[in-house]
Structure formats: C-alpha cells, structure tokens
Coordinates of C-alpha atoms and ligand atoms in Angstrom, one line a residue:
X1 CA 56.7 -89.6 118.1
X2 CA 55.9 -88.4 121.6
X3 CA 52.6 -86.7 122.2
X4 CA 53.7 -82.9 122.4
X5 CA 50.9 -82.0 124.6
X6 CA 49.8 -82.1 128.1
X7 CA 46.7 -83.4 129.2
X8 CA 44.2 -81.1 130.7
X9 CA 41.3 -81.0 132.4
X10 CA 38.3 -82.4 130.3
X11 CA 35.7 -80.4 130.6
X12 CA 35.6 -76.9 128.6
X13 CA 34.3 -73.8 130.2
X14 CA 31.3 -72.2 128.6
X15 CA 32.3 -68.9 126.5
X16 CA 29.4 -66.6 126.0
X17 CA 29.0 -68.1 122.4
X18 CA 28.6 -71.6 123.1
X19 CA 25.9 -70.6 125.6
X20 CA 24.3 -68.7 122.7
X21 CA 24.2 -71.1 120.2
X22 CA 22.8 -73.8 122.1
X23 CA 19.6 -71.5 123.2
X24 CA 19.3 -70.8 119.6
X25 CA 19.3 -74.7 118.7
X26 CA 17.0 -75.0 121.6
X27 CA 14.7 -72.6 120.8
X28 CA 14.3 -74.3 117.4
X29 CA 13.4 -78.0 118.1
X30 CA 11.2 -77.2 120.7
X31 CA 9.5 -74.6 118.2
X32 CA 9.8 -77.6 115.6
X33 CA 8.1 -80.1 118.8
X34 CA 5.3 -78.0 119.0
X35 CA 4.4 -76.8 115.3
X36 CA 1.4 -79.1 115.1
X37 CA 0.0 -76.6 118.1
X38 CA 1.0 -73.5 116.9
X39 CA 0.5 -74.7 113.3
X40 CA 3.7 -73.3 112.2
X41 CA 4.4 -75.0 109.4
X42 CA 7.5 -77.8 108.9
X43 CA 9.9 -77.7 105.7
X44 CA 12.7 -80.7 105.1
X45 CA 15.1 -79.3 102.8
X46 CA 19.1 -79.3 102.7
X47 CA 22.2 -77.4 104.0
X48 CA 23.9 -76.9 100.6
X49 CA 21.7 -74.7 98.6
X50 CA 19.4 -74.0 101.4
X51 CA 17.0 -71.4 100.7
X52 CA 16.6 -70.1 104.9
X53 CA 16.1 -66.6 104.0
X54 CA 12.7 -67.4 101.8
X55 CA 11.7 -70.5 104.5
X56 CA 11.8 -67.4 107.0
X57 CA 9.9 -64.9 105.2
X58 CA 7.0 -67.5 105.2
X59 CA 7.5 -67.5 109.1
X60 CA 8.1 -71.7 108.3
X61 CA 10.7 -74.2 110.7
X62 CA 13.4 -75.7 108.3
X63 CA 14.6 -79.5 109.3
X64 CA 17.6 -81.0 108.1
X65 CA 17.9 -84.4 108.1
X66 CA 21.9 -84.0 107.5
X67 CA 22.0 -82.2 110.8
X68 CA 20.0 -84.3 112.2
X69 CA 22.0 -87.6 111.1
X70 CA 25.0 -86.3 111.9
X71 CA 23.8 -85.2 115.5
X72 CA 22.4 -88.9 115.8
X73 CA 26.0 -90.2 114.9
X74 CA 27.3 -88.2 117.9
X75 CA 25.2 -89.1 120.5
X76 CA 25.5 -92.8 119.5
X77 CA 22.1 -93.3 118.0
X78 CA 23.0 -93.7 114.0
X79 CA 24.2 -97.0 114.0
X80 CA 20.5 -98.4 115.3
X81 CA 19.2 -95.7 112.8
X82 CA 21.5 -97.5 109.9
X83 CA 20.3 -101.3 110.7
X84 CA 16.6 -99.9 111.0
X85 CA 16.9 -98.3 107.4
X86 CA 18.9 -101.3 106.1
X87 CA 16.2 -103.7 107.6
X88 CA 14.0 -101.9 105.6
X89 CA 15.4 -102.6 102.3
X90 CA 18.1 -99.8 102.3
X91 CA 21.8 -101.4 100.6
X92 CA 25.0 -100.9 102.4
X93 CA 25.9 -98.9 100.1
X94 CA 23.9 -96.1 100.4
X95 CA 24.8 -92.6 102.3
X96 CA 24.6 -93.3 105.6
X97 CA 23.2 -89.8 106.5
X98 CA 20.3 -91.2 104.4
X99 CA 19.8 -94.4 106.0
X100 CA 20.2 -92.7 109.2
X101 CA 17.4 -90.4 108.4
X102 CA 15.1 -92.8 107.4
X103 CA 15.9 -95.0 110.1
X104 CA 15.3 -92.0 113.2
X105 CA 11.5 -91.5 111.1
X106 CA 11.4 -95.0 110.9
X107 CA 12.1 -95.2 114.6
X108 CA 9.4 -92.4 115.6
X109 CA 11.5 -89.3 114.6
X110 CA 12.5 -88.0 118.0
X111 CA 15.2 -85.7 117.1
X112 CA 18.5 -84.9 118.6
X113 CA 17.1 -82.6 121.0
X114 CA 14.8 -85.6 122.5
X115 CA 11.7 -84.0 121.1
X116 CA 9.5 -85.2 118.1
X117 CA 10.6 -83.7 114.9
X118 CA 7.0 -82.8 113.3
X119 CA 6.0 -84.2 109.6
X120 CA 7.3 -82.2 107.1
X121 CA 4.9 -79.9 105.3
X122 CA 6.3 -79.0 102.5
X123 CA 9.7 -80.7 101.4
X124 CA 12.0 -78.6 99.1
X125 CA 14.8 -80.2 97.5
X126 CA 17.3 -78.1 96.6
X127 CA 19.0 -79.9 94.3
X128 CA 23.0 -78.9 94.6
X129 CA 25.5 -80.9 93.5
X130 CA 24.9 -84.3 94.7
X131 CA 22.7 -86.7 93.4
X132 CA 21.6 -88.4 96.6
X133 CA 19.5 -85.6 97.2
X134 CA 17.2 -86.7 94.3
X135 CA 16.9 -89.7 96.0
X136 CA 16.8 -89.0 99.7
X137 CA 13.9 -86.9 98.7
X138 CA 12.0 -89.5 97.1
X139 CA 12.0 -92.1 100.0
X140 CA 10.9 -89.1 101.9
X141 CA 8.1 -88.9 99.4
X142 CA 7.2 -92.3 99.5
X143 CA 7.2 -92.0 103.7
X144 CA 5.4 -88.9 103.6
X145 CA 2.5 -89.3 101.1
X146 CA 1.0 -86.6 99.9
X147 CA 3.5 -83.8 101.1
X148 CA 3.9 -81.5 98.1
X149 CA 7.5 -81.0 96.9
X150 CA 9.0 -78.1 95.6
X151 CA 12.8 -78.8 93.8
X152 CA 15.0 -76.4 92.3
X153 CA 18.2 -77.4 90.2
X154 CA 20.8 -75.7 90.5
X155 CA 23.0 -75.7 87.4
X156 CA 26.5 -77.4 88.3
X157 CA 29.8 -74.8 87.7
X158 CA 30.8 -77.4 85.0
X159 CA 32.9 -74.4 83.2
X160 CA 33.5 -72.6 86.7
X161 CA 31.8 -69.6 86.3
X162 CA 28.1 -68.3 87.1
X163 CA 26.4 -66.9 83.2
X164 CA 23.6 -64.6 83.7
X165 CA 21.5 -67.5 82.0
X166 CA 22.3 -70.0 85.0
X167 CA 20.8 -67.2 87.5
X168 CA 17.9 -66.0 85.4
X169 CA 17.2 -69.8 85.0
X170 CA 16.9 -70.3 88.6
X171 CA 15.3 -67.2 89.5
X172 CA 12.0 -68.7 87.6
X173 CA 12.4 -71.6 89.5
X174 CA 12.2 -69.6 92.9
X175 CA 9.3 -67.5 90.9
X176 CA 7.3 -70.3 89.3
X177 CA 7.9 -73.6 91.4
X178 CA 9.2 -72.7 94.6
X179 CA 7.3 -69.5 96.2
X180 CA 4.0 -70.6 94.7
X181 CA 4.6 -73.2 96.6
X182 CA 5.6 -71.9 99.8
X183 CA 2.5 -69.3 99.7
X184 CA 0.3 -72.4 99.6
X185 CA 1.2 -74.3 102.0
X186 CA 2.0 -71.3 104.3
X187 CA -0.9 -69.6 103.5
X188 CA 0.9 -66.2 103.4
X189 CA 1.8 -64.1 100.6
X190 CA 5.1 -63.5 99.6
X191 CA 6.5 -60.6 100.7
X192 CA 9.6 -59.2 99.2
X193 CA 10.3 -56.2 101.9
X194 CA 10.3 -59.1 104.4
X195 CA 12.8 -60.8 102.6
X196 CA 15.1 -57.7 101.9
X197 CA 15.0 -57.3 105.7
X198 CA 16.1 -61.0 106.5
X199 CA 19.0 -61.3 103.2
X200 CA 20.4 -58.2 105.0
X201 CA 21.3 -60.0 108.5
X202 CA 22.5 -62.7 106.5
X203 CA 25.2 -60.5 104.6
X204 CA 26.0 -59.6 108.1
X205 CA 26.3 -62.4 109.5
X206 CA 28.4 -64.1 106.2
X207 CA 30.6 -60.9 107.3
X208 CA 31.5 -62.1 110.5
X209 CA 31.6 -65.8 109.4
X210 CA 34.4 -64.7 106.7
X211 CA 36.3 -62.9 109.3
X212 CA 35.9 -66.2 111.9
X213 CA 37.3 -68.5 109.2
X214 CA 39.9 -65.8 108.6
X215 CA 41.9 -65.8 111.8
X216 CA 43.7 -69.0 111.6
X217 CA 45.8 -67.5 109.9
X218 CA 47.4 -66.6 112.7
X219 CA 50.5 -68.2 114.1
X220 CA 49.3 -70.0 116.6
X221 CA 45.8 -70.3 115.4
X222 CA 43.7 -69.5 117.7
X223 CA 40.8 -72.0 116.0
X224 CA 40.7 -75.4 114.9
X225 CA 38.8 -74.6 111.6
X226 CA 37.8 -78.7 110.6
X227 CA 36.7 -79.6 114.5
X228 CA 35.8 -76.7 116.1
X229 CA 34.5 -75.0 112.8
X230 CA 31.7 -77.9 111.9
X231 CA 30.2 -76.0 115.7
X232 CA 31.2 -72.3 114.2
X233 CA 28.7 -73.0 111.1
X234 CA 26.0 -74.6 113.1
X235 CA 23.2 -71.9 113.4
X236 CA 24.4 -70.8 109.7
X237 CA 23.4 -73.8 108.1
X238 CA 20.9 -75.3 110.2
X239 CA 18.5 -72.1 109.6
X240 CA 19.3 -69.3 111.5
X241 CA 20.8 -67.4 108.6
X242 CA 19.1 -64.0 108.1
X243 CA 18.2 -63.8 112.0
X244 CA 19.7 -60.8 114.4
X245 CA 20.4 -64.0 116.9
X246 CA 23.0 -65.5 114.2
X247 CA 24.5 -62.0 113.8
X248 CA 24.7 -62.1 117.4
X249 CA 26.1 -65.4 117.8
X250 CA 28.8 -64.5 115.2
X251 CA 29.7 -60.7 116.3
X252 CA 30.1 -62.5 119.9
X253 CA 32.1 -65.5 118.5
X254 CA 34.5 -63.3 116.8
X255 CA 35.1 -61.1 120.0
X256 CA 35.8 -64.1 121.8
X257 CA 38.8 -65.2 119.1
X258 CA 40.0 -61.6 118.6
X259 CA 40.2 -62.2 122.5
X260 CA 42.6 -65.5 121.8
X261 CA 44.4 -63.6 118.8
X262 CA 45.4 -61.0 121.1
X263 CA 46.5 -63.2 123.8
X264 CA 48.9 -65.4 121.8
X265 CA 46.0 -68.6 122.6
X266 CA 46.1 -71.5 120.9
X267 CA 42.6 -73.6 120.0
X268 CA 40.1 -74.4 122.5
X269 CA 39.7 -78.6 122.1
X270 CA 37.5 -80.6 124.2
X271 CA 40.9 -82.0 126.2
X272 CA 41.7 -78.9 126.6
X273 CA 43.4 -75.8 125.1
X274 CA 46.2 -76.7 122.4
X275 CA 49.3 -75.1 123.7
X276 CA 51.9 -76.1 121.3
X277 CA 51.6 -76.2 117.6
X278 CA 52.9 -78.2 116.0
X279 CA 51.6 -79.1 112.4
X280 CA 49.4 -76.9 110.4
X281 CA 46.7 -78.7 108.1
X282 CA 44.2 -78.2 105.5
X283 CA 41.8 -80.5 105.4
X284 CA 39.5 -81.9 102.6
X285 CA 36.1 -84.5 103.0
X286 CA 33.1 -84.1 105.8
X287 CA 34.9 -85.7 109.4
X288 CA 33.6 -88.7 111.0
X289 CA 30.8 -88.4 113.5
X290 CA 30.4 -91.2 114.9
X291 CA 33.9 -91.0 117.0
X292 CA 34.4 -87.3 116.8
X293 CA 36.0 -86.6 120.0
X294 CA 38.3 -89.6 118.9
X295 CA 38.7 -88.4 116.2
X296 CA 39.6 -85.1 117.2
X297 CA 42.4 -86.0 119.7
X298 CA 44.1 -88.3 117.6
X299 CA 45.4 -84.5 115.8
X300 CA 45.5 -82.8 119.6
X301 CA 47.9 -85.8 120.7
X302 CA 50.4 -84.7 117.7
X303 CA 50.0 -80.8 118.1
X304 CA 47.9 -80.9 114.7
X305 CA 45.5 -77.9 113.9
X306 CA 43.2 -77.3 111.1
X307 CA 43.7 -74.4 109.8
X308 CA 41.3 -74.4 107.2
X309 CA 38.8 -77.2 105.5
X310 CA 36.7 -77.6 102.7
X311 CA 33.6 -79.3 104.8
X312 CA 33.6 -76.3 106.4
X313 CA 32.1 -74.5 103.6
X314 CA 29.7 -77.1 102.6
X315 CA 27.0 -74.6 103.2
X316 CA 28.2 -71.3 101.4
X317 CA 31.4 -69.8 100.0
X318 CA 31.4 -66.7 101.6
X319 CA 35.4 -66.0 101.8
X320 CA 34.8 -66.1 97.8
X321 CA 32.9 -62.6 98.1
X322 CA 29.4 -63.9 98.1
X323 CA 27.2 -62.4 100.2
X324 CA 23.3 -62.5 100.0
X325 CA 22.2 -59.2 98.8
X326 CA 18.7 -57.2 100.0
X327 CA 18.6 -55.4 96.4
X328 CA 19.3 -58.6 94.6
X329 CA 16.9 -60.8 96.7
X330 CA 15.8 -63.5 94.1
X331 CA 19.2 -63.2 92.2
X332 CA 21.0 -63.6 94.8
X333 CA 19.6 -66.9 96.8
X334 CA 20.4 -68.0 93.4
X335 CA 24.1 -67.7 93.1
X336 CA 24.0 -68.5 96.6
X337 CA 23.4 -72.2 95.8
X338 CA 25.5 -72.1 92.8
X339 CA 28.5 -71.1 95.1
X340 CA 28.1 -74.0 97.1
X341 CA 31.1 -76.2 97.6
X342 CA 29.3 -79.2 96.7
X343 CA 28.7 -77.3 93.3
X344 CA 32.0 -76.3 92.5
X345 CA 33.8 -78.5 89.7
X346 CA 37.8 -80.4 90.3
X347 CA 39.7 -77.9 88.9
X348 CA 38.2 -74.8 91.0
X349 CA 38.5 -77.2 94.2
X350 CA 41.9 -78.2 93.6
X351 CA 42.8 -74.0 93.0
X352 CA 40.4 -73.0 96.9
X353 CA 42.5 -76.4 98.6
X354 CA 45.5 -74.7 97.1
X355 CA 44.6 -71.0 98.3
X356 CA 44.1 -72.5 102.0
X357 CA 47.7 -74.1 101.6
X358 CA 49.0 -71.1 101.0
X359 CA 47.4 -69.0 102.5
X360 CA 47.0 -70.4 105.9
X361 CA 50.4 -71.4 105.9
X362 CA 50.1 -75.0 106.4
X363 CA 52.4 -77.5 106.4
X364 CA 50.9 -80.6 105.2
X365 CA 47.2 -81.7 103.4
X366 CA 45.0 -84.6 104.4
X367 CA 42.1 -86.3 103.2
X368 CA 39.0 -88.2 105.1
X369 CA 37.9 -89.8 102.5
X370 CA 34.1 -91.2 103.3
X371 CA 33.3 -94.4 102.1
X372 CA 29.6 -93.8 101.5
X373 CA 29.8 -90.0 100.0
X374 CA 30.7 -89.9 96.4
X375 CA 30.1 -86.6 95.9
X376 CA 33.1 -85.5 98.5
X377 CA 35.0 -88.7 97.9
X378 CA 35.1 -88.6 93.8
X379 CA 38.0 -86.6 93.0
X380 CA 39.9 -86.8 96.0
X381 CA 43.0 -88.8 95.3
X382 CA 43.5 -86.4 91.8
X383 CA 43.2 -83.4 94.1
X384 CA 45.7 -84.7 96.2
X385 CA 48.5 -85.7 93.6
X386 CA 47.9 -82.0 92.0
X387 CA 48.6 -80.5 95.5
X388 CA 51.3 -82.5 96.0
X389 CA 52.8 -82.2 93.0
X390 CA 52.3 -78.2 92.7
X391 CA 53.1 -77.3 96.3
X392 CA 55.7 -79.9 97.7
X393 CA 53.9 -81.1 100.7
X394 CA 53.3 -83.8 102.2
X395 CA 50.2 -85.2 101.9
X396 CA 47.9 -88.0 103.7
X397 CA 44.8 -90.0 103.1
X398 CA 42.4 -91.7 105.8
X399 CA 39.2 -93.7 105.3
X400 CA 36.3 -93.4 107.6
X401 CA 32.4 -92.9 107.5
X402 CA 30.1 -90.0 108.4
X403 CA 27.6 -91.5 111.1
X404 CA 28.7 -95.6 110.3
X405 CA 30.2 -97.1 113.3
X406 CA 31.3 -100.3 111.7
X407 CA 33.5 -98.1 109.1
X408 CA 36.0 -95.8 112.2
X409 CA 38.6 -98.1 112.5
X410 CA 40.2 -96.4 115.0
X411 CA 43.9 -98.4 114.5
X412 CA 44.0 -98.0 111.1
X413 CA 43.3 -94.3 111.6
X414 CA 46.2 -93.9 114.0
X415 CA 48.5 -95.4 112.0
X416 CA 48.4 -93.8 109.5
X417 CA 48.1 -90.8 110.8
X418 CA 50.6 -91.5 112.5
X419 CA 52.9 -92.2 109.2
X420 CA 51.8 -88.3 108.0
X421 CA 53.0 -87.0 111.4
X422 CA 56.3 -88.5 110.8
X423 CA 56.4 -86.9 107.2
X424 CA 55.7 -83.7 108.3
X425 CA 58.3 -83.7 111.0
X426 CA 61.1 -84.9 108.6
X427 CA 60.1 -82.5 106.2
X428 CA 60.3 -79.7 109.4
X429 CA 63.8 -80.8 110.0
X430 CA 65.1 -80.8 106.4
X431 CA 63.5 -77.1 105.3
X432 CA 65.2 -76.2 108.8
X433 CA 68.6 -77.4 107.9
Ligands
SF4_1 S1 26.5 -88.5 99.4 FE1 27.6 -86.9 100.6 S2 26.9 -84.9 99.8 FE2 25.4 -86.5 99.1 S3 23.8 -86.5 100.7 FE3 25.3 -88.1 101.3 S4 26.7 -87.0 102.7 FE4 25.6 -85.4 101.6

C-alpha cells in the first residue's frame, strides 16, 4: 500500500508549549546538579503512584529512574547502560529500564540533561502494581548504602473497586512510614496547608490534562495521543504536578490544540504535520524508545494516528474522574495510586481499551508487546481476543523493547505492520460497500 503522505520538512517549529516544557525540565536537572550545594535534598521514587505533591511540600527534587532510562534509550545511551548492568551480574531477562538505570549510576550517573544526577536521599518506593519495583529498589539499596527507604503498598484493584479500608490502610502508611520519614530527612515539618495549596494546582492541571487527552476525538485528530502524548505527560509525571508552571504548561498546551481543532489540523509529527488520516488506533503497551522516531513514522507513512493509549495513563487516570483533592489531602494521594493503570486488574483494562475504541472512534487496536515488561505484557493477547471478539475490529500485535536496542527489529515491525494496514483498509472498503 502506497504511503498516503507527503514528506515534509523535518524540523518542527517550536509552539509556545514545547518551549515551556523544556525550561521546566531544565530547571529541574540543573536544580537536581546542584542539590549537594544548595542541600536540597534528592528522592528516587516512581511515576506510577508517585507521591509529587508530598515530595513538594518538603521542598525535595524527585528523580525517576524510568524517565531517566527511557530518556537514555532516546539519545542512544541505554544500550551501553544495559551491557554495563548485565556485566555486573544483571540477567537478560530483567527490565531493561532497570538495567539501564543501574548501568547510567554505574557509569557515573550523568543524566539525560548531561549533568550529574545527585545520590538519592531518601528513596520511596511506591509500590504500584509491578513487582520490579520491589526489586529495582533493592539494587538501589544495595548501591546506595545507608539511604533510608520509605515504601508504601498500594493494594492492587483485584475486585475493581477502591473500599474505604484500602484508602484508610494507605493513609497510615503516608501517616506512619512515609512523612515521618520525609520530615527526617528533610528536616522540615509537615505542613498540611502547604500541601492543600500544591493538591489544588494539581486538580487543575489533571483538568486540563483530561481535556488534552479528550480532543482526539475529533475527526481529524488534531494529536497523536501514543507519540506525541508520552511528551504531553512529561512534566506531569516527572514531578511538576501540583506546580503553577504545569498548569501553565497545560492551559498553554490546550490553547494551542483548540487552535488545531478549530482549524481542521491534523497532528504535528516530527516529519511533519499529518495531513491525511487515514487509520484511527488505540493503542495498548509502553512504545519503544530506543527507535522512537522510527518508530513513529512507520504509522505517519500509512496515515495512522493514535487516538488514544493506555501507556499514556501510566501515571494517573484522570479521564476516570480522579482528581487530587485539597480537602481530602492524605485520602486522596491515596486513591491516586490506587487509580493507577498499572493497578487496575484485566477485566477493568479490557472495559477503558474498549471505552477508547469507542469512543475515539477508531478503526482498528494494536498491541507493543515489550519483551522485558510483564506487568504491561501479561494479559495482552486475552485483552486483544476480547476486543476483537466484542467489537469486530481488526486487531494487531508487535514485539519490541523499551530502551533494548538488540530487541527493535525494525523489518519485522514493518511487516507486520504492514499486514494490520492492509486489514484495516479491506475492512474500510467492505463497511463502505
Ligand atoms: S516491568 Fe514494566 S512496569 Fe515494571 S518497572 Fe519494568 S517497565 Fe516498569
């Protein structure tokens, strides 16, 4: 099938936005490279579950070593990360945003920024769905020595729903384990006003991010919501939640795609803007980093948006009606992690896959299955039979790796792709008959 869009110039201009986000990401690694100075202290923790608003309120700098794998797979660095971590005694078979991690500290911690990424001070685990975590956290333990660590569980939705019991039993946790604690090491007492103040820019900003997500469902969308999107949650997950700049970043973000909406645009993609839609996806599983832009065009080529994803909501639910609430504090960073997509059981991900279908409009559901994460890859081929089954669309199944090079095969990718393409045009031609 014929590539249905023109190439265009490469380079993308710079909306207000993007200029926004990247002084915000700035701003923190070069906070984060000079903590040791300012003694502002350092906490390693993790996107799903994260607990920014309280990190803030003890004026701390959050690190996430998911961000900062995946930001190593872009710029090429992860696979020298990988062979580091595996000579090191790591298998082949663990996470590679683990073994990346380990291997950047390993190889002096410079982060993606170029600057040295402090040692951590405190490290909180926030235990959410996948049991790597547990893990991660104690090779960071045993690299760190010393470092006090602070874990809360969060209880897994095995029955789908959040009791009172699963919140009150977290809200000790936050009382008892995890602000003791964060007063110690910060040396400042907790301060719930503070916090009120920060968890009500964060409902703001979930507002706008709700809103964002929202607009593809617009014919044509005017965002890709898997490629573009993992940018659009950026300063969300990587700490800026609860900050005026994130619900700057976001009210400006949104003005820009109201701007698109209203002009009939299609997506802005790094070969330029997608003119001519063609297929409409949902997608499930994290994409692969390592050969993003890749990646990326192989859909472009074919006229192929995502119009909604579940990676995309790795870090918070917030289209469910969650929001983090200022008379609630405690309660509410609770149910926050319990929210998480990484939380969520089969059943309630194969009933939010099928709301996006439907919702969104789209014509066909794929899966990037990653070989070394089992807690997005378990499940994945039921999910897709149910959705095909219930909903009568085609669906398709890749294989790649988050930040591995030696598992995008690039070929294998295309072809099969490729295969899905042709599916969905048939189908366009039959419900046209
Ligand atoms: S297995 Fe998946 S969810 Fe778990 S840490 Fe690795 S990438 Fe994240």
């Amino acid at each position: 099938m014929p590539s249905t869009q023109k190439k265009e110039k490469t380079e993308v201009e710079k909306e207000k936005s993007m200029i926004l986000q990247k002084e915000m990401i700035g701003k923190l690694f070069k906070e984060l490279s000079v903590a040791n100075e300012t003694g502002k202290k350092v906490v390693y923790t993790f996107v799903p579950g994260n607990l920014s608003e309280l990190i803030l309120a003890f004026d701390m700098l959050p690190v996430y070593p998911e961000i900062n794998a995946l930001q190593s797979g872009m710029r090429k660095k992860s696979g020298d990360y990988i062979r580091e971590a595996e000579k090191f005694g790591h298998s082949e078979d663990v996470c590679t945003y683990v073994k990346c991690d380990i291997g950047m500290m390993l190889k002096g911690n410079i982060g993606p920024t170029g600057e040295k990424i402090p040692n951590p001070d405190l490290l909180l685990l926030s235990y959410t769905g996948c049991f790597t975590f547990m893990k991660w956290f104690e090779s960071l333990e045993d690299l760190y020595p010393g470092v006090p660590v602070a874990m809360i569980h969060t209880p897994y939705q095995k029955d789908g729903k959040i009791t009172e019991d699963m919140t009150q039993y977290m809200v000790k946790q936050l009382k008892e384990e995890v602000i003791p604690k964060m007063e110690k090491v910060s040396g400042i007492k907790f301060d719930e006003t503070k916090l009120k103040g920060i968890l009500e820019n964060s409902a703001k900003a979930e507002d706008l991010i709700v809103k964002i997500f929202d607009t593809p469902k617009n014919v044509p969308s005017p965002i890709d919501a898997y490629f573009a999107g993992v940018y659009y949650i950026g300063p969300i997950n990587i700490g800026f939640r609860g900050t005026s700049e994130a619900v700057e970043y976001y009210s400006e973000l949104y003005k820009e795609i109201l701007e698109r909406v209203n002009k009939g645009l299609g997506p802005v993609t790094p070969e330029g803007e997608l003119k001519d839609e063609q297929f409409r996806l949902v997608v499930e599983g994290p994409p692969n980093w390592t050969s993003f832009r890749e990646f990326w065009k192989l859909f472009y080529d074919y006229g192929a948006v995502i119009v909604a994803s579940s990676y995309t909501k790795v870090g918070g639910m917030y289209e469910m009606g969650f929001r983090h609430d200022s008379d609630r504090p405690l309660e509410s960073l609770s149910e926050y992690c319990m929210t998480c997509y990484t939380n969520l059981n089969l059943p309630q991900r194969i009933d939010l896959l099928e709301k996006y279908i439907t919702d969104y409009h789209a014509d066909g559901f794929l899966v990037n299955s990653i070989k070394s994460c089992n807690s997005f890859s378990a499940g994945q081929l039921l999910m897709m039979r149910r959705l095909e089954e219930k909903l009568e669309i085609p669906v398709g199944f890749i294989e790649s790796d988050l930040v591995d090079p030696r598992y995008f095969s690039y070929a294998n990718i295309k072809n099969r792709l490729e295969s899905f393409f042709q599916m969905l045009e048939q189908r366009k031609i039959i419900l046209a008959q």
